[in-house]
Amino acid sequence: LMAGLQQISLPLNDDVVYKEDSVSAYVNKEFCGIGTLFICNMGIIWANENKFGFELPYSTIAMHAICRDINVVPYESLYVFQDFSKDEHPFNIDVVETDNKSESVNENGESGENNEQMDVTNSVYYHFAPSSPES
């Protein structure tokens, strides 16, 4: 799965609680680029220099943490797990399914459709990390 970047309206200064430039964004472990991370009153916004990125309203964030596993992304990162089932109106993100069928088959060779597992189309996870150790 991959999240599609969308045109973002940058937040007003009054809405920004914290801002960090040169932040690498990863969606489901896939590198999306370097941009600016905004921690806002209503949610988290990340946008690249062309103002493409994503908005994560707090109502959809199921968990956030610090990830220190540098095998996941190159530097210590902010981990955010977004669960769209928590929000009636998923907003500003497209989830695109890839053709990788191996993930949907269990060890018995059965399709994952009948298994009790999380609906991955309703959730996305992000890592926000400095683009260099000096950042």
One Martini backbone bead per residue (centre of mass of N, CA, C, O) as a GRO file, in nm:
protein
  135
    1LEU     BB    1   0.099   0.034   0.018
    2MET     BB    2   0.014   0.378  -0.083
    3ALA     BB    3   0.048   0.712  -0.041
    4GLY     BB    4  -0.089   0.988  -0.177
    5LEU     BB    5  -0.006   1.282  -0.281
    6GLN     BB    6  -0.125   1.609  -0.197
    7GLN     BB    7  -0.250   1.900  -0.210
    8ILE     BB    8  -0.148   2.162   0.015
    9SER     BB    9  -0.248   2.362   0.278
   10LEU     BB   10  -0.097   2.571   0.457
   11PRO     BB   11  -0.071   2.669   0.761
   12LEU     BB   12  -0.135   2.881   0.991
   13ASN     BB   13   0.047   3.018   1.237
   14ASP     BB   14  -0.180   2.990   1.463
   15ASP     BB   15  -0.192   2.659   1.415
   16VAL     BB   16   0.110   2.634   1.498
   17VAL     BB   17   0.309   2.458   1.734
   18TYR     BB   18   0.508   2.302   1.526
   19LYS     BB   19   0.824   2.325   1.333
   20GLU     BB   20   0.993   2.120   1.069
   21ASP     BB   21   1.258   2.094   0.876
   22SER     BB   22   1.391   1.842   0.700
   23VAL     BB   23   1.170   1.599   0.662
   24SER     BB   24   1.132   1.267   0.649
   25ALA     BB   25   0.899   1.063   0.467
   26TYR     BB   26   0.705   0.769   0.561
   27VAL     BB   27   0.499   0.518   0.397
   28ASN     BB   28   0.500   0.215   0.471
   29LYS     BB   29   0.835   0.252   0.433
   30GLU     BB   30   0.800   0.471   0.211
   31PHE     BB   31   0.958   0.707   0.047
   32CYS     BB   32   0.843   1.064  -0.004
   33GLY     BB   33   1.049   1.271   0.125
   34ILE     BB   34   1.122   1.618   0.171
   35GLY     BB   35   1.008   1.836   0.443
   36THR     BB   36   0.744   1.977   0.632
   37LEU     BB   37   0.659   1.976   0.975
   38PHE     BB   38   0.329   2.003   1.124
   39ILE     BB   39   0.208   2.098   1.438
   40CYS     BB   40  -0.131   2.116   1.508
   41ASN     BB   41  -0.440   2.167   1.641
   42MET     BB   42  -0.580   1.936   1.427
   43GLY     BB   43  -0.285   1.827   1.329
   44ILE     BB   44  -0.087   1.671   1.081
   45ILE     BB   45   0.166   1.812   0.861
   46TRP     BB   46   0.304   1.727   0.535
   47ALA     BB   47   0.540   1.906   0.313
   48ASN     BB   48   0.671   1.987   0.034
   49GLU     BB   49   0.797   2.234  -0.175
   50ASN     BB   50   0.517   2.180  -0.361
   51LYS     BB   51   0.273   2.116  -0.161
   52PHE     BB   52   0.306   1.808  -0.108
   53GLY     BB   53   0.100   1.566   0.088
   54PHE     BB   54  -0.025   1.542   0.432
   55GLU     BB   55  -0.315   1.491   0.646
   56LEU     BB   56  -0.355   1.437   1.013
   57PRO     BB   57  -0.604   1.393   1.195
   58TYR     BB   58  -0.648   1.326   1.522
   59SER     BB   59  -0.906   1.135   1.479
   60THR     BB   60  -0.701   0.915   1.313
   61ILE     BB   61  -0.507   0.878   1.556
   62ALA     BB   62  -0.411   0.588   1.734
   63MET     BB   63  -0.083   0.632   1.723
   64HIS     BB   64   0.221   0.741   1.898
   65ALA     BB   65   0.589   0.750   1.854
   66ILE     BB   66   0.912   0.652   1.920
   67CYS     BB   67   1.157   0.548   1.682
   68ARG     BB   68   1.477   0.357   1.727
   69ASP     BB   69   1.469   0.185   1.464
   70ILE     BB   70   1.715   0.193   1.206
   71ASN     BB   71   1.585  -0.039   1.021
   72VAL     BB   72   1.339   0.126   0.923
   73VAL     BB   73   1.489   0.401   0.957
   74PRO     BB   74   1.781   0.588   0.962
   75TYR     BB   75   1.627   0.744   1.196
   76GLU     BB   76   1.494   0.870   1.436
   77SER     BB   77   1.129   0.863   1.493
   78LEU     BB   78   0.809   0.949   1.410
   79TYR     BB   79   0.528   0.759   1.495
   80VAL     BB   80   0.226   0.704   1.289
   81PHE     BB   81  -0.105   0.583   1.340
   82GLN     BB   82  -0.363   0.543   1.097
   83ASP     BB   83  -0.730   0.531   1.149
   84PHE     BB   84  -1.014   0.557   0.953
   85SER     BB   85  -1.238   0.424   1.140
   86LYS     BB   86  -1.232   0.689   1.339
   87ASP     BB   87  -1.341   0.834   1.073
   88GLU     BB   88  -1.601   0.945   0.873
   89HIS     BB   89  -1.382   1.154   0.716
   90PRO     BB   90  -1.163   1.098   0.519
   91PHE     BB   91  -0.849   1.295   0.475
   92ASN     BB   92  -0.616   1.361   0.242
   93ILE     BB   93  -0.604   1.045   0.129
   94ASP     BB   94  -0.453   0.792  -0.067
   95VAL     BB   95  -0.513   0.445  -0.114
   96VAL     BB   96  -0.292   0.216  -0.275
   97GLU     BB   97  -0.294  -0.077  -0.433
   98THR     BB   98  -0.100  -0.336  -0.490
   99ASP     BB   99   0.019  -0.642  -0.664
  100ASN     BB  100   0.090  -0.779  -0.389
  101LYS     BB  101  -0.018  -1.107  -0.304
  102SER     BB  102   0.157  -1.235  -0.068
  103GLU     BB  103   0.014  -1.086   0.181
  104SER     BB  104  -0.283  -1.251   0.131
  105VAL     BB  105  -0.127  -1.518   0.221
  106ASN     BB  106  -0.110  -1.781   0.406
  107GLU     BB  107   0.045  -2.073   0.520
  108ASN     BB  108  -0.213  -2.237   0.373
  109GLY     BB  109  -0.293  -2.066   0.103
  110GLU     BB  110  -0.494  -1.861   0.197
  111SER     BB  111  -0.696  -1.621   0.184
  112GLY     BB  112  -0.734  -1.315   0.372
  113GLU     BB  113  -1.048  -1.256   0.363
  114ASN     BB  114  -1.134  -1.471   0.610
  115ASN     BB  115  -0.957  -1.338   0.799
  116GLU     BB  116  -0.867  -1.205   1.109
  117GLN     BB  117  -0.795  -0.876   1.007
  118MET     BB  118  -0.676  -0.595   0.930
  119ASP     BB  119  -0.776  -0.329   0.738
  120VAL     BB  120  -0.538  -0.181   0.545
  121THR     BB  121  -0.721   0.045   0.409
  122ASN     BB  122  -0.770   0.182   0.717
  123SER     BB  123  -0.444   0.200   0.726
  124VAL     BB  124  -0.154   0.400   0.832
  125TYR     BB  125   0.204   0.447   0.834
  126TYR     BB  126   0.444   0.669   0.990
  127HIS     BB  127   0.759   0.843   0.927
  128PHE     BB  128   0.947   1.099   1.101
  129ALA     BB  129   1.263   1.230   0.990
  130PRO     BB  130   1.559   1.324   0.971
  131SER     BB  131   1.770   1.393   0.693
  132SER     BB  132   1.985   1.437   0.925
  133PRO     BB  133   2.173   1.424   1.215
  134GLU     BB  134   2.171   1.748   1.252
  135SER     BB  135   1.847   1.799   1.260
   0.00000   0.00000   0.00000
